[in-house]
Amino acid sequence: VPAIAAYFQLCHLQQHVKDALSGVLGVVPGIIGCLQALEAIKIASAVGEPPSGRMLLFDALSARIRISSLKLNLLPMEARISSKEYKERVVKGEEHVLVDVRPAHHYKIVSLPKSMNIPLSSLEARLPELSSTLKKEEKHEENGALSSVPLYVVCRRGNDPQRAVQYLHKMGFTFAKDIIGGLESWANDVDPNFPTY
């Protein structure tokens, strides 16, 4: 029986090598191109639901299409808040710092009020600036002690802030939290008039 199992594994491996060397079936790029054109038409004409935040996997050999989510869940729930929870804290007048980790050209398109733009790619280099901003916003407790203000991190869809919060936690900013779903969640759940792109 072990010889049969080894033979099966070898045949399976040889099939994978053969598949890898045989290339792409000629019609596959045409099918994928048609699907991409369809999505562009849907977006341009504002009909249907584009697959934002999802990935389409096409297997021509078995005639299967599978769609999977691109949402990450890198953080425990206590390190995340919903856009609705964030809105409640803003309405209550809670002092906080909001960091938008999108690239500057995205930030210029649209952003939440009182946010500061620190692109994810420059977060490490701009930690002193972030520390300085947090120190300016520190709260004085009734007993005279200083306490850190909450630090929230946002982007367009919510994946990059998770990476940013992970990094911030490692660097000692353990109070940093990700706003789940980013600006898209804000537009969908809090402010339907908020521009999206």
PDB file of C-alpha atoms in Angstrom:
ATOM      1  CA  VAL A   1       0.000   0.000   0.000  1.00  0.00           C
ATOM      2  CA  PRO A   2       2.790   2.555   0.718  1.00  0.00           C
ATOM      3  CA  ALA A   3       4.139   1.960  -2.815  1.00  0.00           C
ATOM      4  CA  ILE A   4       0.700   2.727  -4.292  1.00  0.00           C
ATOM      5  CA  ALA A   5       0.500   5.942  -2.239  1.00  0.00           C
ATOM      6  CA  ALA A   6       3.983   6.975  -3.387  1.00  0.00           C
ATOM      7  CA  TYR A   7       3.071   6.169  -7.015  1.00  0.00           C
ATOM      8  CA  PHE A   8      -0.117   8.230  -6.735  1.00  0.00           C
ATOM      9  CA  GLN A   9       1.831  11.191  -5.304  1.00  0.00           C
ATOM     10  CA  LEU A  10       4.409  10.924  -8.108  1.00  0.00           C
ATOM     11  CA  CYS A  11       1.672  10.791 -10.801  1.00  0.00           C
ATOM     12  CA  HIS A  12      -0.068  13.732  -9.148  1.00  0.00           C
ATOM     13  CA  LEU A  13       3.211  15.704  -9.110  1.00  0.00           C
ATOM     14  CA  GLN A  14       3.913  14.833 -12.767  1.00  0.00           C
ATOM     15  CA  GLN A  15       0.426  16.034 -13.745  1.00  0.00           C
ATOM     16  CA  HIS A  16       1.049  19.381 -12.004  1.00  0.00           C
ATOM     17  CA  VAL A  17       4.378  19.780 -13.838  1.00  0.00           C
ATOM     18  CA  LYS A  18       2.706  18.858 -17.139  1.00  0.00           C
ATOM     19  CA  ASP A  19      -0.103  21.357 -16.484  1.00  0.00           C
ATOM     20  CA  ALA A  20       2.387  24.087 -15.587  1.00  0.00           C
ATOM     21  CA  LEU A  21       4.413  23.520 -18.749  1.00  0.00           C
ATOM     22  CA  SER A  22       1.432  23.308 -21.084  1.00  0.00           C
ATOM     23  CA  GLY A  23       0.604  27.018 -20.606  1.00  0.00           C
ATOM     24  CA  VAL A  24      -2.732  28.788 -20.752  1.00  0.00           C
ATOM     25  CA  LEU A  25      -5.645  27.536 -22.812  1.00  0.00           C
ATOM     26  CA  GLY A  26      -6.030  29.938 -25.729  1.00  0.00           C
ATOM     27  CA  VAL A  27      -9.598  30.983 -24.950  1.00  0.00           C
ATOM     28  CA  VAL A  28      -8.972  31.821 -21.288  1.00  0.00           C
ATOM     29  CA  PRO A  29      -7.503  35.323 -21.886  1.00  0.00           C
ATOM     30  CA  GLY A  30     -10.513  36.106 -24.112  1.00  0.00           C
ATOM     31  CA  ILE A  31     -12.968  34.968 -21.440  1.00  0.00           C
ATOM     32  CA  ILE A  32     -11.198  36.968 -18.730  1.00  0.00           C
ATOM     33  CA  GLY A  33     -11.008  39.991 -21.058  1.00  0.00           C
ATOM     34  CA  CYS A  34     -14.767  39.797 -21.650  1.00  0.00           C
ATOM     35  CA  LEU A  35     -15.407  39.620 -17.893  1.00  0.00           C
ATOM     36  CA  GLN A  36     -13.163  42.650 -17.324  1.00  0.00           C
ATOM     37  CA  ALA A  37     -14.933  44.605 -20.088  1.00  0.00           C
ATOM     38  CA  LEU A  38     -18.284  43.699 -18.535  1.00  0.00           C
ATOM     39  CA  GLU A  39     -17.178  45.054 -15.146  1.00  0.00           C
ATOM     40  CA  ALA A  40     -15.937  48.294 -16.743  1.00  0.00           C
ATOM     41  CA  ILE A  41     -19.303  48.747 -18.502  1.00  0.00           C
ATOM     42  CA  LYS A  42     -21.176  48.080 -15.228  1.00  0.00           C
ATOM     43  CA  ILE A  43     -19.122  50.708 -13.408  1.00  0.00           C
ATOM     44  CA  ALA A  44     -19.359  53.276 -16.235  1.00  0.00           C
ATOM     45  CA  SER A  45     -23.113  52.888 -16.533  1.00  0.00           C
ATOM     46  CA  ALA A  46     -23.714  52.558 -12.759  1.00  0.00           C
ATOM     47  CA  VAL A  47     -25.645  49.297 -13.047  1.00  0.00           C
ATOM     48  CA  GLY A  48     -25.226  46.034 -11.197  1.00  0.00           C
ATOM     49  CA  GLU A  49     -22.767  45.356  -8.424  1.00  0.00           C
ATOM     50  CA  PRO A  50     -19.032  45.515  -9.190  1.00  0.00           C
ATOM     51  CA  PRO A  51     -16.904  42.886  -7.462  1.00  0.00           C
ATOM     52  CA  SER A  52     -15.084  45.420  -5.261  1.00  0.00           C
ATOM     53  CA  GLY A  53     -13.203  43.705  -2.475  1.00  0.00           C
ATOM     54  CA  ARG A  54     -13.669  40.307  -4.107  1.00  0.00           C
ATOM     55  CA  MET A  55     -11.581  38.174  -6.438  1.00  0.00           C
ATOM     56  CA  LEU A  56     -12.984  36.047  -9.255  1.00  0.00           C
ATOM     57  CA  LEU A  57     -11.194  32.731  -9.811  1.00  0.00           C
ATOM     58  CA  PHE A  58     -11.813  31.052 -13.161  1.00  0.00           C
ATOM     59  CA  ASP A  59     -10.970  27.375 -13.734  1.00  0.00           C
ATOM     60  CA  ALA A  60     -11.468  26.597 -17.428  1.00  0.00           C
ATOM     61  CA  LEU A  61     -10.632  22.899 -17.089  1.00  0.00           C
ATOM     62  CA  SER A  62     -13.476  22.235 -14.688  1.00  0.00           C
ATOM     63  CA  ALA A  63     -15.743  25.057 -15.942  1.00  0.00           C
ATOM     64  CA  ARG A  64     -15.967  26.625 -12.481  1.00  0.00           C
ATOM     65  CA  ILE A  65     -16.038  30.223 -11.336  1.00  0.00           C
ATOM     66  CA  ARG A  66     -15.477  30.998  -7.686  1.00  0.00           C
ATOM     67  CA  ILE A  67     -15.585  34.389  -5.988  1.00  0.00           C
ATOM     68  CA  SER A  68     -13.663  34.937  -2.786  1.00  0.00           C
ATOM     69  CA  SER A  69     -13.439  37.908  -0.452  1.00  0.00           C
ATOM     70  CA  LEU A  70     -10.284  39.976  -0.256  1.00  0.00           C
ATOM     71  CA  LYS A  71     -11.094  41.226   3.225  1.00  0.00           C
ATOM     72  CA  LEU A  72      -8.416  40.610   5.776  1.00  0.00           C
ATOM     73  CA  ASN A  73      -8.983  39.843   9.433  1.00  0.00           C
ATOM     74  CA  LEU A  74      -5.558  40.458  10.903  1.00  0.00           C
ATOM     75  CA  LEU A  75      -6.692  42.018  14.163  1.00  0.00           C
ATOM     76  CA  PRO A  76      -8.710  40.862  17.157  1.00  0.00           C
ATOM     77  CA  MET A  77     -12.123  42.551  17.449  1.00  0.00           C
ATOM     78  CA  GLU A  78     -10.998  44.659  20.424  1.00  0.00           C
ATOM     79  CA  ALA A  79      -8.539  46.412  18.061  1.00  0.00           C
ATOM     80  CA  ARG A  80     -11.305  47.346  15.605  1.00  0.00           C
ATOM     81  CA  ILE A  81     -14.433  49.504  15.587  1.00  0.00           C
ATOM     82  CA  SER A  82     -17.210  49.922  13.050  1.00  0.00           C
ATOM     83  CA  SER A  83     -17.770  53.150  11.165  1.00  0.00           C
ATOM     84  CA  LYS A  84     -21.023  53.592  13.119  1.00  0.00           C
ATOM     85  CA  GLU A  85     -19.158  53.306  16.441  1.00  0.00           C
ATOM     86  CA  TYR A  86     -16.613  55.837  15.215  1.00  0.00           C
ATOM     87  CA  LYS A  87     -19.420  58.234  14.215  1.00  0.00           C
ATOM     88  CA  GLU A  88     -20.958  57.913  17.714  1.00  0.00           C
ATOM     89  CA  ARG A  89     -17.630  58.869  19.285  1.00  0.00           C
ATOM     90  CA  VAL A  90     -17.294  61.880  16.973  1.00  0.00           C
ATOM     91  CA  VAL A  91     -20.850  63.009  17.795  1.00  0.00           C
ATOM     92  CA  LYS A  92     -20.101  62.704  21.533  1.00  0.00           C
ATOM     93  CA  GLY A  93     -17.119  65.004  21.013  1.00  0.00           C
ATOM     94  CA  GLU A  94     -14.514  62.409  21.978  1.00  0.00           C
ATOM     95  CA  GLU A  95     -10.988  63.753  21.504  1.00  0.00           C
ATOM     96  CA  HIS A  96      -9.062  61.443  19.206  1.00  0.00           C
ATOM     97  CA  VAL A  97      -6.595  61.265  16.348  1.00  0.00           C
ATOM     98  CA  LEU A  98      -7.669  59.849  12.991  1.00  0.00           C
ATOM     99  CA  VAL A  99      -4.964  58.675  10.591  1.00  0.00           C
ATOM    100  CA  ASP A 100      -5.796  57.997   6.945  1.00  0.00           C
ATOM    101  CA  VAL A 101      -3.185  55.610   5.521  1.00  0.00           C
ATOM    102  CA  ARG A 102      -4.117  55.994   1.846  1.00  0.00           C
ATOM    103  CA  PRO A 103      -1.616  57.511  -0.611  1.00  0.00           C
ATOM    104  CA  ALA A 104      -1.695  61.335  -0.715  1.00  0.00           C
ATOM    105  CA  HIS A 105      -3.353  61.470  -4.147  1.00  0.00           C
ATOM    106  CA  HIS A 106      -6.261  59.360  -2.833  1.00  0.00           C
ATOM    107  CA  TYR A 107      -6.498  61.483   0.314  1.00  0.00           C
ATOM    108  CA  LYS A 108      -6.854  64.611  -1.847  1.00  0.00           C
ATOM    109  CA  ILE A 109      -9.923  63.105  -3.556  1.00  0.00           C
ATOM    110  CA  VAL A 110     -11.940  62.735  -0.357  1.00  0.00           C
ATOM    111  CA  SER A 111     -11.251  62.350   3.356  1.00  0.00           C
ATOM    112  CA  LEU A 112     -12.978  62.414   6.728  1.00  0.00           C
ATOM    113  CA  PRO A 113     -12.888  65.699   8.652  1.00  0.00           C
ATOM    114  CA  LYS A 114      -9.921  66.277  10.977  1.00  0.00           C
ATOM    115  CA  SER A 115      -8.013  63.274   9.633  1.00  0.00           C
ATOM    116  CA  MET A 116      -4.288  63.383   9.048  1.00  0.00           C
ATOM    117  CA  ASN A 117      -2.775  61.675   6.036  1.00  0.00           C
ATOM    118  CA  ILE A 118       0.121  59.346   6.781  1.00  0.00           C
ATOM    119  CA  PRO A 119       0.379  56.857   3.896  1.00  0.00           C
ATOM    120  CA  LEU A 120       1.080  53.304   5.013  1.00  0.00           C
ATOM    121  CA  SER A 121       4.356  53.354   3.065  1.00  0.00           C
ATOM    122  CA  SER A 122       5.647  56.277   5.170  1.00  0.00           C
ATOM    123  CA  LEU A 123       4.171  55.318   8.547  1.00  0.00           C
ATOM    124  CA  GLU A 124       7.473  54.178  10.032  1.00  0.00           C
ATOM    125  CA  ALA A 125       9.261  57.382   9.016  1.00  0.00           C
ATOM    126  CA  ARG A 126       6.435  59.583  10.346  1.00  0.00           C
ATOM    127  CA  LEU A 127       6.016  57.942  13.763  1.00  0.00           C
ATOM    128  CA  PRO A 128       7.617  60.962  15.515  1.00  0.00           C
ATOM    129  CA  GLU A 129       5.017  63.231  13.872  1.00  0.00           C
ATOM    130  CA  LEU A 130       2.227  60.918  15.001  1.00  0.00           C
ATOM    131  CA  SER A 131       3.642  60.817  18.560  1.00  0.00           C
ATOM    132  CA  SER A 132       3.789  64.595  18.628  1.00  0.00           C
ATOM    133  CA  THR A 133       0.172  64.890  17.445  1.00  0.00           C
ATOM    134  CA  LEU A 134      -0.975  62.408  20.100  1.00  0.00           C
ATOM    135  CA  LYS A 135       0.887  64.324  22.846  1.00  0.00           C
ATOM    136  CA  LYS A 136      -0.885  67.558  21.824  1.00  0.00           C
ATOM    137  CA  GLU A 137      -4.242  65.808  22.129  1.00  0.00           C
ATOM    138  CA  GLU A 138      -3.600  64.063  25.480  1.00  0.00           C
ATOM    139  CA  LYS A 139      -6.465  64.333  27.954  1.00  0.00           C
ATOM    140  CA  HIS A 140      -6.183  65.550  31.533  1.00  0.00           C
ATOM    141  CA  GLU A 141      -8.107  63.242  33.840  1.00  0.00           C
ATOM    142  CA  GLU A 142      -9.954  64.520  36.912  1.00  0.00           C
ATOM    143  CA  ASN A 143      -7.111  63.280  39.122  1.00  0.00           C
ATOM    144  CA  GLY A 144      -4.630  65.338  37.089  1.00  0.00           C
ATOM    145  CA  ALA A 145      -3.098  62.380  35.270  1.00  0.00           C
ATOM    146  CA  LEU A 146      -2.587  62.406  31.534  1.00  0.00           C
ATOM    147  CA  SER A 147      -4.175  59.725  29.385  1.00  0.00           C
ATOM    148  CA  SER A 148      -3.717  58.950  25.721  1.00  0.00           C
ATOM    149  CA  VAL A 149      -6.443  59.864  23.306  1.00  0.00           C
ATOM    150  CA  PRO A 150      -7.778  57.107  21.066  1.00  0.00           C
ATOM    151  CA  LEU A 151      -6.002  56.599  17.764  1.00  0.00           C
ATOM    152  CA  TYR A 152      -8.111  55.421  14.821  1.00  0.00           C
ATOM    153  CA  VAL A 153      -6.808  54.330  11.448  1.00  0.00           C
ATOM    154  CA  VAL A 154      -8.784  54.335   8.182  1.00  0.00           C
ATOM    155  CA  CYS A 155      -8.308  53.803   4.444  1.00  0.00           C
ATOM    156  CA  ARG A 156     -10.569  53.189   1.468  1.00  0.00           C
ATOM    157  CA  ARG A 157     -11.709  49.618   2.191  1.00  0.00           C
ATOM    158  CA  GLY A 158     -10.150  48.593   5.478  1.00  0.00           C
ATOM    159  CA  ASN A 159      -7.222  46.302   4.671  1.00  0.00           C
ATOM    160  CA  ASP A 160      -4.267  48.701   5.014  1.00  0.00           C
ATOM    161  CA  PRO A 161      -5.361  50.045   8.407  1.00  0.00           C
ATOM    162  CA  GLN A 162      -5.144  46.542   9.803  1.00  0.00           C
ATOM    163  CA  ARG A 163      -1.508  46.348   8.720  1.00  0.00           C
ATOM    164  CA  ALA A 164      -0.916  49.844  10.110  1.00  0.00           C
ATOM    165  CA  VAL A 165      -2.534  48.988  13.458  1.00  0.00           C
ATOM    166  CA  GLN A 166      -0.474  45.794  13.711  1.00  0.00           C
ATOM    167  CA  TYR A 167       2.671  47.849  13.188  1.00  0.00           C
ATOM    168  CA  LEU A 168       1.532  50.583  15.600  1.00  0.00           C
ATOM    169  CA  HIS A 169       0.812  47.976  18.288  1.00  0.00           C
ATOM    170  CA  LYS A 170       4.362  46.603  17.858  1.00  0.00           C
ATOM    171  CA  MET A 171       5.732  50.135  18.226  1.00  0.00           C
ATOM    172  CA  GLY A 172       3.879  50.713  21.509  1.00  0.00           C
ATOM    173  CA  PHE A 173       0.702  52.406  20.263  1.00  0.00           C
ATOM    174  CA  THR A 174      -1.438  49.656  21.768  1.00  0.00           C
ATOM    175  CA  PHE A 175      -4.534  51.882  21.815  1.00  0.00           C
ATOM    176  CA  ALA A 176      -4.645  52.173  17.994  1.00  0.00           C
ATOM    177  CA  LYS A 177      -7.799  50.800  16.354  1.00  0.00           C
ATOM    178  CA  ASP A 178      -8.843  50.036  12.803  1.00  0.00           C
ATOM    179  CA  ILE A 179     -12.136  51.375  11.431  1.00  0.00           C
ATOM    180  CA  ILE A 180     -13.680  48.289   9.824  1.00  0.00           C
ATOM    181  CA  GLY A 181     -14.467  48.643   6.125  1.00  0.00           C
ATOM    182  CA  GLY A 182     -12.816  52.043   5.794  1.00  0.00           C
ATOM    183  CA  LEU A 183     -14.362  54.924   3.871  1.00  0.00           C
ATOM    184  CA  GLU A 184     -16.611  52.574   1.901  1.00  0.00           C
ATOM    185  CA  SER A 185     -18.206  51.475   5.161  1.00  0.00           C
ATOM    186  CA  TRP A 186     -18.555  55.139   6.179  1.00  0.00           C
ATOM    187  CA  ALA A 187     -20.367  55.899   2.910  1.00  0.00           C
ATOM    188  CA  ASN A 188     -22.586  52.809   3.151  1.00  0.00           C
ATOM    189  CA  ASP A 189     -23.407  52.809   6.872  1.00  0.00           C
ATOM    190  CA  VAL A 190     -23.035  56.393   8.111  1.00  0.00           C
ATOM    191  CA  ASP A 191     -23.188  59.031   5.371  1.00  0.00           C
ATOM    192  CA  PRO A 192     -24.734  58.014   2.029  1.00  0.00           C
ATOM    193  CA  ASN A 193     -23.754  61.449   0.629  1.00  0.00           C
ATOM    194  CA  PHE A 194     -20.056  60.831   1.314  1.00  0.00           C
ATOM    195  CA  PRO A 195     -18.288  60.663  -2.070  1.00  0.00           C
ATOM    196  CA  THR A 196     -16.751  57.345  -3.025  1.00  0.00           C
ATOM    197  CA  TYR A 197     -14.348  56.569  -5.831  1.00  0.00           C
TER     198      TYR A 197
END
